[in-house]
CSV table of C-alpha atoms in Angstrom, one decimal:
chain,number,residue,atom,x,y,z
A,1,UNK,CA,54.9,89.4,-7.0
A,2,UNK,CA,57.0,87.6,-4.4
A,3,UNK,CA,58.5,84.7,-6.3
A,4,UNK,CA,59.2,82.7,-3.4
A,5,UNK,CA,55.4,82.5,-2.3
A,6,UNK,CA,54.5,81.5,-6.0
A,7,UNK,CA,56.9,78.5,-6.0
A,8,UNK,CA,55.6,77.5,-2.4
A,9,UNK,CA,53.4,74.6,-3.4
A,10,UNK,CA,51.3,72.4,-0.9
A,11,UNK,CA,51.8,72.9,2.9
A,12,UNK,CA,52.4,70.3,5.3
A,13,UNK,CA,48.9,70.6,6.5
A,14,UNK,CA,47.3,70.2,3.1
A,15,UNK,CA,49.4,67.1,2.4
A,16,UNK,CA,48.2,65.4,5.5
A,17,UNK,CA,44.6,66.3,4.7
A,18,UNK,CA,45.0,64.7,1.3
A,19,UNK,CA,46.4,61.6,2.7
A,20,UNK,CA,43.9,61.3,5.2
A,21,UNK,CA,41.2,61.7,2.7
A,22,UNK,CA,43.0,59.0,0.4
A,23,UNK,CA,43.3,56.3,3.4
A,24,UNK,CA,39.4,56.8,4.2
A,25,UNK,CA,38.9,56.3,0.5
A,26,UNK,CA,41.0,53.1,0.3
A,27,UNK,CA,39.1,51.8,3.6
A,28,UNK,CA,35.9,52.4,2.2
A,29,UNK,CA,37.0,50.7,-1.1
A,30,UNK,CA,38.3,47.8,0.7
A,31,UNK,CA,35.6,47.0,2.5
A,32,UNK,CA,33.3,47.1,-0.3
A,33,UNK,CA,35.5,44.6,-2.1
A,34,UNK,CA,35.4,42.3,1.0
A,35,UNK,CA,31.9,42.6,1.3
A,36,UNK,CA,31.2,42.0,-2.3
A,37,UNK,CA,33.7,38.9,-2.0
A,38,UNK,CA,31.8,37.6,1.1
A,39,UNK,CA,28.4,37.8,-0.7
A,40,UNK,CA,30.1,36.1,-3.8
A,41,UNK,CA,31.1,33.3,-1.6
A,42,UNK,CA,27.9,33.0,-0.1
A,43,UNK,CA,26.0,32.9,-3.4
A,44,UNK,CA,28.5,30.4,-5.0
A,45,UNK,CA,28.1,28.4,-1.8
A,46,UNK,CA,24.3,28.4,-1.9
A,47,UNK,CA,24.6,27.1,-5.7
A,48,UNK,CA,26.9,24.3,-4.7
A,49,UNK,CA,24.5,23.1,-1.8
A,50,UNK,CA,21.9,22.8,-4.3
A,51,UNK,CA,23.7,21.2,-6.9
A,52,UNK,CA,25.4,18.7,-4.6
A,53,UNK,CA,22.1,18.1,-2.7
A,54,UNK,CA,20.3,17.4,-5.6
A,55,UNK,CA,22.9,15.2,-7.5
A,56,UNK,CA,22.8,13.0,-4.1
A,57,UNK,CA,19.3,12.8,-3.7
A,58,UNK,CA,18.6,12.0,-7.4
A,59,UNK,CA,21.3,9.3,-7.2
A,60,UNK,CA,19.7,7.5,-4.0
A,61,UNK,CA,16.2,8.0,-5.4
A,62,UNK,CA,17.0,6.2,-8.8
A,63,UNK,CA,18.4,3.1,-6.8
A,64,UNK,CA,15.5,3.1,-4.4
A,65,UNK,CA,12.8,3.3,-7.3
A,66,UNK,CA,14.6,-0.2,-8.8
A,67,UNK,CA,15.1,-1.8,-5.4
A,68,UNK,CA,13.5,-5.2,-5.0
A,69,UNK,CA,13.4,-6.4,-8.8
A,70,UNK,CA,13.6,-10.0,-8.8
A,71,UNK,CA,13.6,-10.1,-4.9
A,72,UNK,CA,10.0,-9.8,-4.4
A,73,UNK,CA,9.1,-13.4,-4.1
A,74,UNK,CA,7.9,-14.2,-0.4
A,75,UNK,CA,10.8,-16.9,-0.3
A,76,UNK,CA,13.4,-14.2,-0.9
A,77,UNK,CA,12.5,-11.2,1.0
A,78,UNK,CA,14.2,-11.3,4.1
A,79,UNK,CA,15.8,-14.5,3.9
A,80,UNK,CA,19.1,-15.0,5.9
A,81,UNK,CA,21.4,-14.9,3.1
A,82,UNK,CA,24.7,-16.8,2.9
A,83,UNK,CA,27.0,-14.8,0.5
A,84,UNK,CA,30.6,-14.4,-0.4
A,85,UNK,CA,32.3,-12.3,-3.0
A,86,UNK,CA,36.0,-12.7,-4.2
A,87,UNK,CA,35.6,-8.7,-5.0
A,88,UNK,CA,35.3,-7.8,-1.3
A,89,UNK,CA,31.4,-6.7,-1.5
A,90,UNK,CA,29.5,-7.5,1.9
A,91,UNK,CA,25.7,-7.5,2.5
A,92,UNK,CA,24.4,-5.5,5.2
A,93,UNK,CA,24.1,-7.0,8.6
A,94,UNK,CA,20.9,-6.6,10.6
A,95,UNK,CA,21.2,-7.3,14.4
A,96,UNK,CA,17.5,-5.9,15.3
A,97,UNK,CA,16.2,-9.7,15.7
A,98,UNK,CA,19.0,-10.2,18.6
A,99,UNK,CA,21.4,-11.8,16.3
A,100,UNK,CA,23.3,-10.9,13.4
A,101,UNK,CA,21.4,-11.6,10.0
A,102,UNK,CA,22.3,-10.8,6.4
A,103,UNK,CA,18.7,-10.3,4.9
A,104,UNK,CA,17.9,-10.3,1.2
A,105,UNK,CA,15.6,-7.4,0.8
A,106,UNK,CA,14.9,-4.3,-1.1
A,107,UNK,CA,16.1,-2.0,1.3
A,108,UNK,CA,18.1,-2.2,4.9
A,109,UNK,CA,18.7,0.7,6.8
A,110,UNK,CA,21.6,0.7,9.3
A,111,UNK,CA,20.6,3.4,11.6
A,112,UNK,CA,23.2,5.6,13.6
A,113,UNK,CA,21.8,7.3,16.4
A,114,UNK,CA,24.6,10.0,16.3
A,115,UNK,CA,25.8,10.1,12.5
A,116,UNK,CA,24.6,9.2,9.3
A,117,UNK,CA,22.7,6.2,8.5
A,118,UNK,CA,23.9,3.5,5.8
A,119,UNK,CA,21.4,2.6,3.1
A,120,UNK,CA,21.4,-0.7,1.3
A,121,UNK,CA,19.3,-1.1,-1.9
A,122,UNK,CA,19.3,-4.3,-3.6
A,123,UNK,CA,17.8,-5.5,-7.0
A,124,UNK,CA,18.2,-8.3,-9.7
A,125,UNK,CA,18.6,-7.6,-13.3
A,126,UNK,CA,16.8,-10.8,-14.8
A,127,UNK,CA,14.4,-10.1,-17.6
A,128,UNK,CA,11.9,-12.5,-16.3
A,129,UNK,CA,11.7,-10.9,-12.8
A,130,UNK,CA,11.7,-14.0,-10.7
A,131,UNK,CA,12.1,-17.1,-12.7
A,132,UNK,CA,12.4,-20.0,-10.5
A,133,UNK,CA,12.9,-23.9,-10.5
A,134,UNK,CA,12.2,-26.5,-7.5
A,135,UNK,CA,15.1,-28.5,-6.0
A,136,UNK,CA,15.0,-32.0,-7.0
A,137,UNK,CA,16.9,-34.0,-4.3
A,138,UNK,CA,18.5,-33.1,-0.9
A,139,UNK,CA,21.4,-30.8,-1.0
A,140,UNK,CA,24.1,-31.1,1.7
A,141,UNK,CA,27.0,-30.0,0.0
A,142,UNK,CA,29.5,-29.8,-3.2
A,143,UNK,CA,29.1,-27.6,-6.2
A,144,UNK,CA,26.2,-28.8,-8.1
A,145,UNK,CA,22.3,-28.8,-7.4
A,146,UNK,CA,20.0,-31.1,-8.8
A,147,UNK,CA,16.6,-29.4,-10.2
A,148,UNK,CA,13.5,-30.7,-11.3
A,149,UNK,CA,13.9,-29.6,-15.2
A,150,UNK,CA,16.1,-30.3,-18.1
A,151,UNK,CA,16.9,-26.8,-19.0
A,152,UNK,CA,15.2,-24.0,-17.0
A,153,UNK,CA,14.0,-20.9,-19.1
A,154,UNK,CA,16.3,-18.0,-18.8
A,155,UNK,CA,19.1,-19.6,-16.8
A,156,UNK,CA,22.6,-19.4,-18.3
A,157,UNK,CA,26.4,-19.6,-17.3
A,158,UNK,CA,27.2,-16.4,-15.4
A,159,UNK,CA,23.8,-15.7,-13.8
A,160,UNK,CA,23.6,-15.0,-10.1
A,161,UNK,CA,21.0,-17.5,-8.5
A,162,UNK,CA,19.6,-17.6,-4.9
A,163,UNK,CA,18.3,-21.0,-3.5
A,164,UNK,CA,16.0,-20.5,-0.9
A,165,UNK,CA,14.1,-23.0,1.5
A,166,UNK,CA,10.4,-23.3,1.9
A,167,UNK,CA,8.5,-22.2,3.9
A,168,UNK,CA,9.6,-18.5,3.8
A,169,UNK,CA,11.7,-16.9,6.4
A,170,UNK,CA,14.5,-19.5,6.3
A,171,UNK,CA,18.1,-19.5,5.0
A,172,UNK,CA,19.0,-18.7,1.6
A,173,UNK,CA,22.2,-18.7,-0.5
A,174,UNK,CA,23.4,-16.4,-3.4
A,175,UNK,CA,25.8,-18.0,-5.8
A,176,UNK,CA,26.7,-17.9,-9.5
A,177,UNK,CA,26.2,-20.6,-12.2
A,178,UNK,CA,29.4,-21.5,-13.7
A,179,UNK,CA,28.1,-23.5,-16.6
A,180,UNK,CA,24.8,-23.7,-18.6
A,181,UNK,CA,22.1,-26.0,-17.0
A,182,UNK,CA,23.1,-29.4,-17.8
A,183,UNK,CA,21.5,-33.1,-17.1
A,184,UNK,CA,18.8,-31.3,-14.7
A,185,UNK,CA,21.4,-29.7,-12.5
A,186,UNK,CA,23.2,-26.4,-11.7
A,187,UNK,CA,26.6,-26.1,-11.3
A,188,UNK,CA,28.6,-23.2,-9.1
A,189,UNK,CA,31.9,-24.0,-9.2
A,190,UNK,CA,34.5,-21.6,-7.8
A,191,UNK,CA,37.5,-19.8,-9.5
A,192,UNK,CA,37.6,-18.8,-13.1
A,193,UNK,CA,35.8,-15.4,-12.5
A,194,UNK,CA,33.0,-16.7,-10.7
A,195,UNK,CA,33.2,-14.3,-7.7
A,196,UNK,CA,30.1,-15.3,-5.8
A,197,UNK,CA,31.3,-18.9,-5.5
A,198,UNK,CA,32.8,-20.8,-2.6
A,199,UNK,CA,32.5,-24.3,-3.9
A,200,UNK,CA,29.2,-25.1,-2.2
A,201,UNK,CA,26.2,-23.2,-1.0
A,202,UNK,CA,27.8,-22.5,2.7
A,203,UNK,CA,26.7,-24.8,5.6
A,204,UNK,CA,23.0,-24.5,4.0
A,205,UNK,CA,21.3,-27.8,3.5
A,206,UNK,CA,18.1,-27.9,0.9
A,207,UNK,CA,15.5,-30.6,1.0
A,208,UNK,CA,14.1,-32.2,-2.1
A,209,UNK,CA,10.9,-30.3,-3.1
A,210,UNK,CA,11.3,-27.9,-0.1
A,211,UNK,CA,13.3,-25.2,-2.0
A,212,UNK,CA,13.6,-23.1,-5.1
A,213,UNK,CA,16.1,-21.5,-7.1
A,214,UNK,CA,15.5,-18.1,-8.5
A,215,UNK,CA,17.5,-16.4,-11.0
A,216,UNK,CA,18.8,-12.7,-10.6
A,217,UNK,CA,20.1,-12.4,-14.2
A,218,UNK,CA,23.7,-11.7,-15.1
A,219,UNK,CA,26.3,-11.6,-12.1
A,220,UNK,CA,28.0,-8.6,-13.7
A,221,UNK,CA,25.0,-6.6,-13.2
A,222,UNK,CA,23.7,-7.8,-9.9
A,223,UNK,CA,22.8,-4.5,-8.3
A,224,UNK,CA,23.8,-4.6,-4.5
A,225,UNK,CA,24.4,-1.0,-3.5
A,226,UNK,CA,25.5,0.5,0.0
A,227,UNK,CA,25.1,4.3,0.3
A,228,UNK,CA,26.6,6.2,3.2
A,229,UNK,CA,27.9,9.8,4.1
A,230,UNK,CA,31.4,9.8,5.7
A,231,UNK,CA,33.9,12.6,6.3
A,232,UNK,CA,31.6,15.1,4.2
A,233,UNK,CA,31.3,12.6,1.1
A,234,UNK,CA,28.5,10.5,-0.1
A,235,UNK,CA,30.0,7.4,-1.1
A,236,UNK,CA,28.6,4.1,-2.9
A,237,UNK,CA,29.7,0.5,-2.4
A,238,UNK,CA,28.4,-1.4,-5.5
A,239,UNK,CA,28.8,-5.0,-6.6
A,240,UNK,CA,28.3,-4.0,-10.4
A,241,UNK,CA,30.8,-1.1,-10.3
A,242,UNK,CA,34.5,-1.8,-10.7
A,243,UNK,CA,36.7,-0.4,-8.0
A,244,UNK,CA,33.9,0.2,-5.7
A,245,UNK,CA,33.0,-3.2,-4.4
A,246,UNK,CA,35.1,-3.1,-1.2
A,247,UNK,CA,36.0,0.4,-0.3
A,248,UNK,CA,33.4,2.5,-1.9
A,249,UNK,CA,33.7,5.3,-4.6
A,250,UNK,CA,33.2,9.1,-3.8
A,251,UNK,CA,29.9,10.2,-5.6
A,252,UNK,CA,29.1,13.8,-4.4
A,253,UNK,CA,31.3,16.0,-2.0
A,254,UNK,CA,30.1,18.4,0.6
A,255,UNK,CA,27.3,15.9,1.8
A,256,UNK,CA,27.5,15.8,5.6
A,257,UNK,CA,24.5,13.6,6.5
A,258,UNK,CA,22.6,10.9,5.0
A,259,UNK,CA,19.7,9.9,7.2
A,260,UNK,CA,16.7,7.3,6.1
A,261,UNK,CA,13.6,6.0,7.5
A,262,UNK,CA,11.4,2.7,6.7
A,263,UNK,CA,7.8,3.4,6.0
A,264,UNK,CA,5.7,0.2,7.2
A,265,UNK,CA,2.5,-1.2,6.2
A,266,UNK,CA,1.1,-2.3,9.8
A,267,UNK,CA,-2.4,-3.8,8.8
A,268,UNK,CA,-3.1,-6.7,10.4
A,269,UNK,CA,-2.6,-10.2,8.7
A,270,UNK,CA,-6.4,-10.6,7.7
A,271,UNK,CA,-6.3,-7.4,5.6
A,272,UNK,CA,-2.6,-7.0,4.3
A,273,UNK,CA,-2.3,-7.9,0.8
A,274,UNK,CA,0.7,-6.5,-0.9
A,275,UNK,CA,-0.5,-7.7,-4.4
A,276,UNK,CA,-3.5,-5.4,-4.3
A,277,UNK,CA,-2.1,-2.5,-2.2
A,278,UNK,CA,0.9,-1.1,-0.1
A,279,UNK,CA,0.3,1.6,2.2
A,280,UNK,CA,2.7,3.7,4.8
A,281,UNK,CA,1.1,3.7,8.2
A,282,UNK,CA,4.2,4.2,10.4
A,283,UNK,CA,7.7,5.8,10.1
A,284,UNK,CA,10.3,4.2,11.8
A,285,UNK,CA,14.1,4.8,12.0
A,286,UNK,CA,14.6,1.2,12.7
A,287,UNK,CA,13.4,-2.2,12.0
A,288,UNK,CA,10.0,-3.0,13.9
A,289,UNK,CA,7.7,-5.9,14.3
A,290,UNK,CA,5.9,-4.6,11.2
A,291,UNK,CA,3.8,-7.8,10.7
A,292,UNK,CA,2.7,-8.1,14.5
A,293,UNK,CA,3.7,-11.8,14.8
A,294,UNK,CA,6.3,-11.2,17.5
A,295,UNK,CA,10.0,-10.5,16.9
A,296,UNK,CA,11.6,-7.9,15.0
A,297,UNK,CA,13.6,-8.2,11.8
A,298,UNK,CA,12.2,-11.5,10.3
A,299,UNK,CA,11.1,-11.7,6.8
A,300,UNK,CA,7.5,-10.8,7.3
A,301,UNK,CA,8.7,-7.5,8.6
A,302,UNK,CA,10.8,-6.8,5.4
A,303,UNK,CA,8.0,-7.7,3.3
A,304,UNK,CA,6.0,-4.9,5.1
A,305,UNK,CA,8.3,-2.1,3.8
A,306,UNK,CA,6.2,0.1,1.5
A,307,UNK,CA,8.6,3.1,1.1
A,308,UNK,CA,11.6,4.8,2.5
A,309,UNK,CA,12.0,8.4,3.5
A,310,UNK,CA,15.5,9.9,2.6
A,311,UNK,CA,17.1,13.2,3.7
A,312,UNK,CA,20.4,14.3,2.7
A,313,UNK,CA,22.2,17.4,4.3
A,314,UNK,CA,24.6,19.5,2.0
A,315,UNK,CA,26.7,22.5,3.3
A,316,UNK,CA,28.6,25.0,1.7
A,317,UNK,CA,32.1,24.3,0.5
A,318,UNK,CA,33.9,27.0,2.4
A,319,UNK,CA,33.4,28.0,6.2
A,320,UNK,CA,32.5,31.5,6.8
A,321,UNK,CA,34.8,33.5,9.1
A,322,UNK,CA,33.9,33.7,13.0
A,323,UNK,CA,33.2,37.0,14.6
A,324,UNK,CA,35.9,39.1,16.8
A,325,UNK,CA,35.2,36.4,19.7
A,326,UNK,CA,35.9,33.7,17.6
A,327,UNK,CA,32.3,32.4,17.3
A,328,UNK,CA,30.4,31.4,14.3
A,329,UNK,CA,27.1,32.1,13.6
A,330,UNK,CA,26.4,31.1,9.9
A,331,UNK,CA,24.3,28.4,11.2
A,332,UNK,CA,23.0,28.6,14.7
A,333,UNK,CA,20.9,25.4,15.1
A,334,UNK,CA,20.9,21.8,13.3
A,335,UNK,CA,17.9,21.4,10.9
A,336,UNK,CA,15.2,18.8,11.7
A,337,UNK,CA,14.6,16.3,9.3
A,338,UNK,CA,11.5,14.2,8.6
A,339,UNK,CA,9.1,16.7,10.7
A,340,UNK,CA,6.3,16.9,8.4
A,341,UNK,CA,3.3,14.2,8.3
A,342,UNK,CA,3.3,12.4,5.1
A,343,UNK,CA,0.7,11.0,4.5
A,344,UNK,CA,-1.0,13.8,6.4
A,345,UNK,CA,-2.7,11.1,8.9
A,346,UNK,CA,0.8,9.3,9.8
A,347,UNK,CA,2.7,10.8,12.6
A,348,UNK,CA,5.9,12.1,11.5
A,349,UNK,CA,9.4,10.8,13.3
A,350,UNK,CA,11.8,14.1,13.5
A,351,UNK,CA,15.4,13.5,13.5
A,352,UNK,CA,17.9,16.3,14.3
A,353,UNK,CA,20.5,16.3,11.5
A,354,UNK,CA,24.1,15.5,12.4
A,355,UNK,CA,26.5,18.2,11.1
A,356,UNK,CA,29.7,17.8,13.2
A,357,UNK,CA,32.2,16.0,11.1
A,358,UNK,CA,35.1,14.1,12.8
A,359,UNK,CA,38.5,15.9,12.6
A,360,UNK,CA,37.0,18.9,11.0
A,361,UNK,CA,39.2,22.1,12.0
A,362,UNK,CA,36.0,24.3,11.9
A,363,UNK,CA,32.9,24.3,14.0
A,364,UNK,CA,30.0,23.1,12.0
A,365,UNK,CA,28.2,26.6,12.9
A,366,UNK,CA,30.7,28.3,10.5
A,367,UNK,CA,29.0,26.4,7.6
A,368,UNK,CA,25.6,26.8,5.9
A,369,UNK,CA,23.3,24.0,5.2
A,370,UNK,CA,20.6,22.9,2.8
A,371,UNK,CA,18.3,19.9,3.3
A,372,UNK,CA,16.8,17.7,0.7
A,373,UNK,CA,14.2,15.1,1.5
A,374,UNK,CA,12.2,12.5,-0.6
A,375,UNK,CA,9.7,9.6,-0.1
A,376,UNK,CA,10.3,6.8,-2.4
A,377,UNK,CA,7.7,3.8,-2.9
A,378,UNK,CA,9.4,0.4,-3.0
A,379,UNK,CA,7.4,-0.3,-6.0
A,380,UNK,CA,8.7,-3.9,-6.8
A,381,UNK,CA,7.3,-4.9,-3.3
A,382,UNK,CA,3.7,-5.3,-4.5
A,383,UNK,CA,4.5,-7.2,-7.6
A,384,UNK,CA,4.6,-10.5,-5.9
A,385,UNK,CA,4.0,-13.8,-7.8
A,386,UNK,CA,1.3,-15.6,-6.5
């Protein structure tokens, strides 16, 4: 036997073939790993969308279900409110009437044609709901108000109160009792932690026997909430949440859009009776002349809000990679919101979801989205004192 031939080993050709086979195996294995990671990211992104969207919708729904408690007296709903807060919370401004007003109502939607809406949901926390007393003599300034009873039931130092003119639809003032009622008068001095007081009831005057004072419960619990989606985060400004009164606090991430609609009861005045029933007969993105008396955004229009329709759009946490030409196709068109008729005989008012975020380095088409919708009756609207 030739010993040189027996010790020859692999030839160059054999080594090259082995290397090619190994490289092909590595290529296939790498592609499988990349595909598996992409599928994992897509699955996790879908899970994130579901969790974030449901949490966001649940949070707003809970607020909307309580909206209007203590504000359902006709003197209060929609009244133009004078309000100050040393902690920085501001009431929503409604310009639908042609002039800026700050109505006190269960829900106020500040519509944005190109972006997310701002949804304001207000409620008191008084155990009595709508406890009130009459104004006894003319109020034209100062930090005390004469009332027609010595010790009104349920009124105590630290309570938030609203003074409202009669008849309905006029001005009102939100303040805070700085002391327990004494000698048929209410005191609302500023300072000493009385955050809603400026030392007077603003520029408003209230005539004897033509105004009432409503107790909204402890001021520290007063539920004035403002929801909005900005820069991909659902945020909440709240009068009863420390640190979130002025700038707001982040609630849920990867929420790119919040849209809302009013559901109006537009029945004629002769047949409209909120105490017996409220029904949605028209959906609208903005305030309308719901009571049919002329003008938009008056107190009567706010009393006709029977429900609100809410839509949340959540997106995946990470964008998907574009194709070889740099174009993304994870989402090819923006989803349409509020497209279904509900109730079935009430026309829908579809809205295209605003998905693009300002200063986002990625195209909105690189993300995947999930839409969550809900209709919430303003149940406290029908519980009005007679």
